[in-house]
mmCIF file of C-alpha atoms in Angstrom:
data_model
loop_
_atom_site.group_PDB
_atom_site.id
_atom_site.type_symbol
_atom_site.label_atom_id
_atom_site.label_comp_id
_atom_site.label_asym_id
_atom_site.label_seq_id
_atom_site.Cartn_x
_atom_site.Cartn_y
_atom_site.Cartn_z
ATOM 1 C CA MET A 1300 146.732 83.917 121.059
ATOM 2 C CA LYS A 1301 146.281 87.236 118.575
ATOM 3 C CA THR A 1302 147.299 85.266 115.400
ATOM 4 C CA LEU A 1303 144.802 82.452 116.759
ATOM 5 C CA LEU A 1304 141.976 84.906 117.200
ATOM 6 C CA PHE A 1305 143.019 86.451 113.936
ATOM 7 C CA ALA A 1306 142.185 83.644 112.104
ATOM 8 C CA PRO A 1307 138.355 82.871 112.538
ATOM 9 C CA LEU A 1308 137.656 86.582 112.311
ATOM 10 C CA VAL A 1309 139.516 86.945 108.868
ATOM 11 C CA SER A 1310 137.388 83.897 107.527
ATOM 12 C CA THR A 1311 134.234 85.329 108.682
ATOM 13 C CA ALA A 1312 134.873 88.505 106.832
ATOM 14 C CA ILE A 1313 135.601 86.493 103.799
ATOM 15 C CA ALA A 1314 132.462 84.250 104.276
ATOM 16 C CA ALA A 1315 130.480 87.751 104.543
ATOM 17 C CA ALA A 1316 131.583 89.300 101.570
ATOM 18 C CA SER A 1317 131.051 86.509 99.476
ATOM 19 C CA LEU A 1318 127.331 86.588 100.149
ATOM 20 C CA ALA A 1319 127.330 90.091 98.032
ATOM 21 C CA ASP A 1320 127.153 89.824 94.324
ATOM 22 C CA ILE A 1321 127.700 92.519 91.412
ATOM 23 C CA VAL A 1322 126.023 93.010 87.924
ATOM 24 C CA ASN A 1323 127.930 95.577 85.762
ATOM 25 C CA PHE A 1324 125.777 94.347 82.648
ATOM 26 C CA ASP A 1325 129.494 94.922 80.437
ATOM 27 C CA ASN A 1326 129.662 91.422 79.229
ATOM 28 C CA ILE A 1327 126.150 91.348 78.156
ATOM 29 C CA LYS A 1328 125.503 91.819 73.973
ATOM 30 C CA ILE A 1329 123.943 95.607 73.150
ATOM 31 C CA GLY A 1330 120.810 95.858 72.793
ATOM 32 C CA ALA A 1331 119.412 92.878 74.560
ATOM 33 C CA VAL A 1332 117.782 91.980 77.972
ATOM 34 C CA PRO A 1333 120.854 90.838 80.118
ATOM 35 C CA PRO A 1334 120.473 87.180 80.632
ATOM 36 C CA GLY A 1335 118.307 85.398 83.548
ATOM 37 C CA TRP A 1336 116.353 88.864 84.205
ATOM 38 C CA LYS A 1337 112.668 89.641 83.552
ATOM 39 C CA ALA A 1338 112.320 92.825 81.842
ATOM 40 C CA THR A 1339 108.878 93.741 82.698
ATOM 41 C CA GLN A 1340 106.325 96.130 83.871
ATOM 42 C CA THR A 1341 103.845 96.797 86.817
ATOM 43 C CA GLY A 1342 100.565 98.549 84.715
ATOM 44 C CA SER A 1343 99.764 99.704 81.363
ATOM 45 C CA GLY A 1344 102.215 101.021 78.867
ATOM 46 C CA SER A 1345 105.514 99.344 77.518
ATOM 47 C CA ALA A 1346 108.400 99.586 79.254
ATOM 48 C CA LYS A 1347 111.728 98.897 77.121
ATOM 49 C CA TRP A 1348 114.875 97.659 79.313
ATOM 50 C CA SER A 1349 118.127 97.079 77.091
ATOM 51 C CA VAL A 1350 121.823 96.950 77.837
ATOM 52 C CA GLU A 1351 123.685 100.001 76.508
ATOM 53 C CA LYS A 1352 126.921 101.093 75.717
ATOM 54 C CA ASP A 1353 127.481 104.701 78.032
ATOM 55 C CA ASP A 1354 130.652 106.848 78.491
ATOM 56 C CA SER A 1355 129.529 107.867 81.899
ATOM 57 C CA ALA A 1356 128.982 104.189 82.893
ATOM 58 C CA PRO A 1357 130.434 104.108 86.486
ATOM 59 C CA SER A 1358 131.904 100.631 85.659
ATOM 60 C CA LYS A 1359 132.349 100.798 81.457
ATOM 61 C CA PRO A 1360 131.477 100.337 79.050
ATOM 62 C CA ASN A 1361 127.608 99.135 79.772
ATOM 63 C CA VAL A 1362 124.635 100.245 81.831
ATOM 64 C CA LEU A 1363 121.144 98.953 81.909
ATOM 65 C CA LYS A 1364 118.462 101.134 80.447
ATOM 66 C CA GLN A 1365 114.648 102.232 80.463
ATOM 67 C CA SER A 1366 113.251 103.881 77.595
ATOM 68 C CA GLY A 1367 110.129 102.969 77.223
ATOM 69 C CA GLN A 1368 106.778 104.224 78.972
ATOM 70 C CA ALA A 1369 104.578 102.353 81.398
ATOM 71 C CA THR A 1370 103.065 102.607 84.630
ATOM 72 C CA PHE A 1371 106.168 101.174 86.752
ATOM 73 C CA PRO A 1372 108.773 99.785 84.504
ATOM 74 C CA VAL A 1373 110.500 97.007 86.377
ATOM 75 C CA CYS A 1374 113.644 94.433 86.302
ATOM 76 C CA PHE A 1375 114.370 91.767 88.400
ATOM 77 C CA LYS A 1376 116.880 89.119 88.242
ATOM 78 C CA ASN A 1377 115.561 85.642 88.448
ATOM 79 C CA ASP A 1378 117.794 83.492 90.682
ATOM 80 C CA THR A 1379 117.924 85.896 93.398
ATOM 81 C CA ASN A 1380 115.827 84.937 96.757
ATOM 82 C CA ILE A 1381 116.381 86.999 99.597
ATOM 83 C CA LYS A 1382 114.664 87.316 102.349
ATOM 84 C CA ASP A 1383 117.043 89.729 104.872
ATOM 85 C CA GLY A 1384 119.999 91.384 103.008
ATOM 86 C CA PHE A 1385 120.649 94.653 101.071
ATOM 87 C CA VAL A 1386 120.158 96.079 97.658
ATOM 88 C CA GLU A 1387 122.033 98.553 95.790
ATOM 89 C CA VAL A 1388 122.467 99.789 92.464
ATOM 90 C CA LYS A 1389 124.119 103.226 90.923
ATOM 91 C CA PHE A 1390 121.340 104.948 88.437
ATOM 92 C CA LYS A 1391 121.170 108.154 86.309
ATOM 93 C CA PRO A 1392 118.297 110.016 85.760
ATOM 94 C CA VAL A 1393 118.502 111.207 81.776
ATOM 95 C CA ALA A 1394 114.948 112.477 80.643
ATOM 96 C CA GLY A 1395 111.093 112.395 81.291
ATOM 97 C CA LYS A 1396 108.720 115.074 81.135
ATOM 98 C CA GLU A 1397 106.522 113.209 83.734
ATOM 99 C CA ASP A 1398 109.040 111.801 86.348
ATOM 100 C CA GLN A 1399 113.000 111.372 85.988
ATOM 101 C CA ALA A 1400 112.871 108.296 88.641
ATOM 102 C CA GLY A 1401 115.346 105.129 89.620
ATOM 103 C CA GLY A 1402 114.643 102.601 92.397
ATOM 104 C CA VAL A 1403 115.480 99.142 93.703
ATOM 105 C CA ILE A 1404 113.063 96.227 94.489
ATOM 106 C CA TRP A 1405 113.323 93.813 96.885
ATOM 107 C CA ARG A 1406 111.488 90.955 98.382
ATOM 108 C CA VAL A 1407 109.537 90.696 94.854
ATOM 109 C CA ARG A 1408 107.032 88.279 94.060
ATOM 110 C CA ASP A 1409 106.214 89.312 90.668
ATOM 111 C CA SER A 1410 105.751 92.416 88.733
ATOM 112 C CA ASN A 1411 102.767 93.180 91.133
ATOM 113 C CA ASN A 1412 104.178 92.447 94.646
ATOM 114 C CA TYR A 1413 107.185 94.126 95.747
ATOM 115 C CA TYR A 1414 109.124 96.532 97.977
ATOM 116 C CA ILE A 1415 110.473 99.514 96.320
ATOM 117 C CA ALA A 1416 112.960 102.557 97.200
ATOM 118 C CA ARG A 1417 113.190 105.203 94.614
ATOM 119 C CA ALA A 1418 114.741 108.875 93.944
ATOM 120 C CA ASN A 1419 112.940 111.237 91.828
ATOM 121 C CA ALA A 1420 115.147 114.277 90.327
ATOM 122 C CA LEU A 1421 111.519 116.356 89.260
ATOM 123 C CA GLU A 1422 110.297 116.003 92.668
ATOM 124 C CA GLY A 1423 113.291 115.835 94.537
ATOM 125 C CA ASN A 1424 112.644 113.638 97.047
ATOM 126 C CA VAL A 1425 113.478 109.801 98.407
ATOM 127 C CA VAL A 1426 110.210 107.675 99.113
ATOM 128 C CA VAL A 1427 109.605 103.762 100.272
ATOM 129 C CA TYR A 1428 106.689 102.201 99.083
ATOM 130 C CA LYS A 1429 104.946 99.023 98.801
ATOM 131 C CA THR A 1430 103.339 97.546 95.915
ATOM 132 C CA VAL A 1431 100.616 95.095 96.388
ATOM 133 C CA ASN A 1432 98.270 93.959 93.627
ATOM 134 C CA GLY A 1433 99.900 96.434 91.253
ATOM 135 C CA LYS A 1434 98.472 99.561 93.638
ATOM 136 C CA ARG A 1435 101.861 101.374 95.084
ATOM 137 C CA SER A 1436 101.304 103.421 98.463
ATOM 138 C CA SER A 1437 103.984 104.910 100.360
ATOM 139 C CA LEU A 1438 105.647 103.935 103.972
ATOM 140 C CA ASP A 1439 105.764 105.805 106.933
ATOM 141 C CA ILE A 1440 108.954 106.513 108.029
ATOM 142 C CA VAL A 1441 110.054 105.601 111.998
ATOM 143 C CA GLY A 1442 109.115 107.913 114.164
ATOM 144 C CA ARG A 1443 106.908 110.296 112.071
ATOM 145 C CA LYS A 1444 102.956 109.455 111.033
ATOM 146 C CA GLY A 1445 102.214 110.580 107.536
ATOM 147 C CA GLY A 1446 104.279 112.800 105.327
ATOM 148 C CA TYR A 1447 105.822 111.227 101.775
ATOM 149 C CA GLY A 1448 109.646 110.229 102.073
ATOM 150 C CA VAL A 1449 111.792 113.256 102.449
ATOM 151 C CA LYS A 1450 113.103 115.687 100.406
ATOM 152 C CA GLU A 1451 116.419 115.288 98.771
ATOM 153 C CA THR A 1452 118.263 116.850 95.827
ATOM 154 C CA VAL A 1453 118.333 114.157 93.101
ATOM 155 C CA ALA A 1454 120.498 115.753 90.006
ATOM 156 C CA SER A 1455 119.436 114.784 86.886
ATOM 157 C CA GLY A 1456 122.412 113.850 84.486
ATOM 158 C CA GLN A 1457 124.290 112.439 87.554
ATOM 159 C CA TRP A 1458 124.920 109.501 89.201
ATOM 160 C CA HIS A 1459 123.701 108.237 92.444
ATOM 161 C CA THR A 1460 123.902 105.950 94.370
ATOM 162 C CA LEU A 1461 120.618 103.771 96.372
ATOM 163 C CA ARG A 1462 120.658 101.200 98.839
ATOM 164 C CA VAL A 1463 118.079 99.380 100.766
ATOM 165 C CA GLU A 1464 119.220 97.350 103.924
ATOM 166 C CA PHE A 1465 116.394 95.100 105.239
ATOM 167 C CA ALA A 1466 115.664 93.025 108.088
ATOM 168 C CA ASP A 1467 112.354 91.031 109.202
ATOM 169 C CA ASN A 1468 110.182 93.988 109.128
ATOM 170 C CA LYS A 1469 112.779 96.665 108.955
ATOM 171 C CA PHE A 1470 114.418 98.749 106.303
ATOM 172 C CA SER A 1471 116.974 101.014 106.268
ATOM 173 C CA LEU A 1472 117.113 103.426 103.032
ATOM 174 C CA LEU A 1473 120.845 104.766 101.909
ATOM 175 C CA PHE A 1474 121.419 107.767 99.340
ATOM 176 C CA ASN A 1475 124.677 108.396 97.962
ATOM 177 C CA GLY A 1476 126.072 107.351 101.039
ATOM 178 C CA LYS A 1477 123.747 108.940 103.527
ATOM 179 C CA LYS A 1478 121.534 107.259 105.531
ATOM 180 C CA LEU A 1479 118.101 109.063 105.371
ATOM 181 C CA PHE A 1480 115.256 107.094 107.258
ATOM 182 C CA ASP A 1481 114.026 103.536 108.236
ATOM 183 C CA VAL A 1482 110.698 102.114 108.051
ATOM 184 C CA GLU A 1483 108.792 98.977 109.201
ATOM 185 C CA ASP A 1484 106.314 97.022 107.456
ATOM 186 C CA THR A 1485 105.327 93.336 107.249
ATOM 187 C CA THR A 1486 103.315 93.101 104.122
ATOM 188 C CA PHE A 1487 105.924 91.048 102.180
ATOM 189 C CA THR A 1488 107.489 89.044 104.726
ATOM 190 C CA LYS A 1489 109.571 85.646 102.570
ATOM 191 C CA ALA A 1490 112.426 85.806 100.684
ATOM 192 C CA GLY A 1491 112.149 87.316 97.180
ATOM 193 C CA LYS A 1492 114.028 88.742 94.001
ATOM 194 C CA VAL A 1493 115.623 92.083 93.852
ATOM 195 C CA GLY A 1494 115.685 94.412 90.987
ATOM 196 C CA VAL A 1495 115.335 97.946 89.789
ATOM 197 C CA TRP A 1496 112.203 100.135 88.798
ATOM 198 C CA THR A 1497 111.570 103.378 87.169
ATOM 199 C CA LYS A 1498 108.263 105.215 86.666
ATOM 200 C CA ALA A 1499 106.079 106.679 83.603
ATOM 201 C CA ASP A 1500 108.736 108.218 80.915
ATOM 202 C CA SER A 1501 111.509 108.131 82.863
ATOM 203 C CA VAL A 1502 114.882 107.663 80.707
ATOM 204 C CA THR A 1503 116.833 105.916 83.298
ATOM 205 C CA LEU A 1504 120.542 104.368 83.352
ATOM 206 C CA PHE A 1505 121.763 101.693 86.065
ATOM 207 C CA ASP A 1506 124.766 100.260 86.771
ATOM 208 C CA ASP A 1507 126.814 98.402 89.735
ATOM 209 C CA PHE A 1508 123.816 96.570 90.760
ATOM 210 C CA SER A 1509 124.867 95.070 93.991
ATOM 211 C CA TYR A 1510 122.815 92.402 96.460
ATOM 212 C CA GLY A 1511 123.613 89.955 99.238
ATOM 213 C CA ALA A 1512 121.733 88.156 101.956
ATOM 214 C CA ARG A 1513 122.299 89.318 105.397
#
């Protein structure tokens, strides 16, 4: 009987795993934007997204680098369309006088409308926002009214992991494998694209971008 029950459990586990995809940027031309990605920005300025070689990459040899300056540089994967699921990335804040931030975005409609979770090395905090028609505003943590994310050490020059799990109107944020908080919001309820994000003059590296439907 145990053997008969085990087979469907394995099949279910394999099916769930197959819903996850990972992009490590390793087989892409250096200096180019990853094929199938939209490299752009929210607001003014000039974002610069490119695949570069980096010896510190978690999965060598390449990373996705943002080295331009714009209000909010964004880069999202055009062939994704997820309503409930997760998005995760490893990121390394390298430089920036105004900001040193890295983030993930989900339920992306376009470069002006999406949810975003970001960690900032200069501010030492992690925050979830929504960007609506190009205007960004922070979201309240479940169980707390007001405030601005949570304080968290985000070391510059080191790799970190940022993950958001989202279902219906509830989003859970995890940083370096530790769950920090939940938020709830109903602005964007339909499936959308997923991607990565920075702010202002942040020079940020990204690797091992993964995502999956629930």
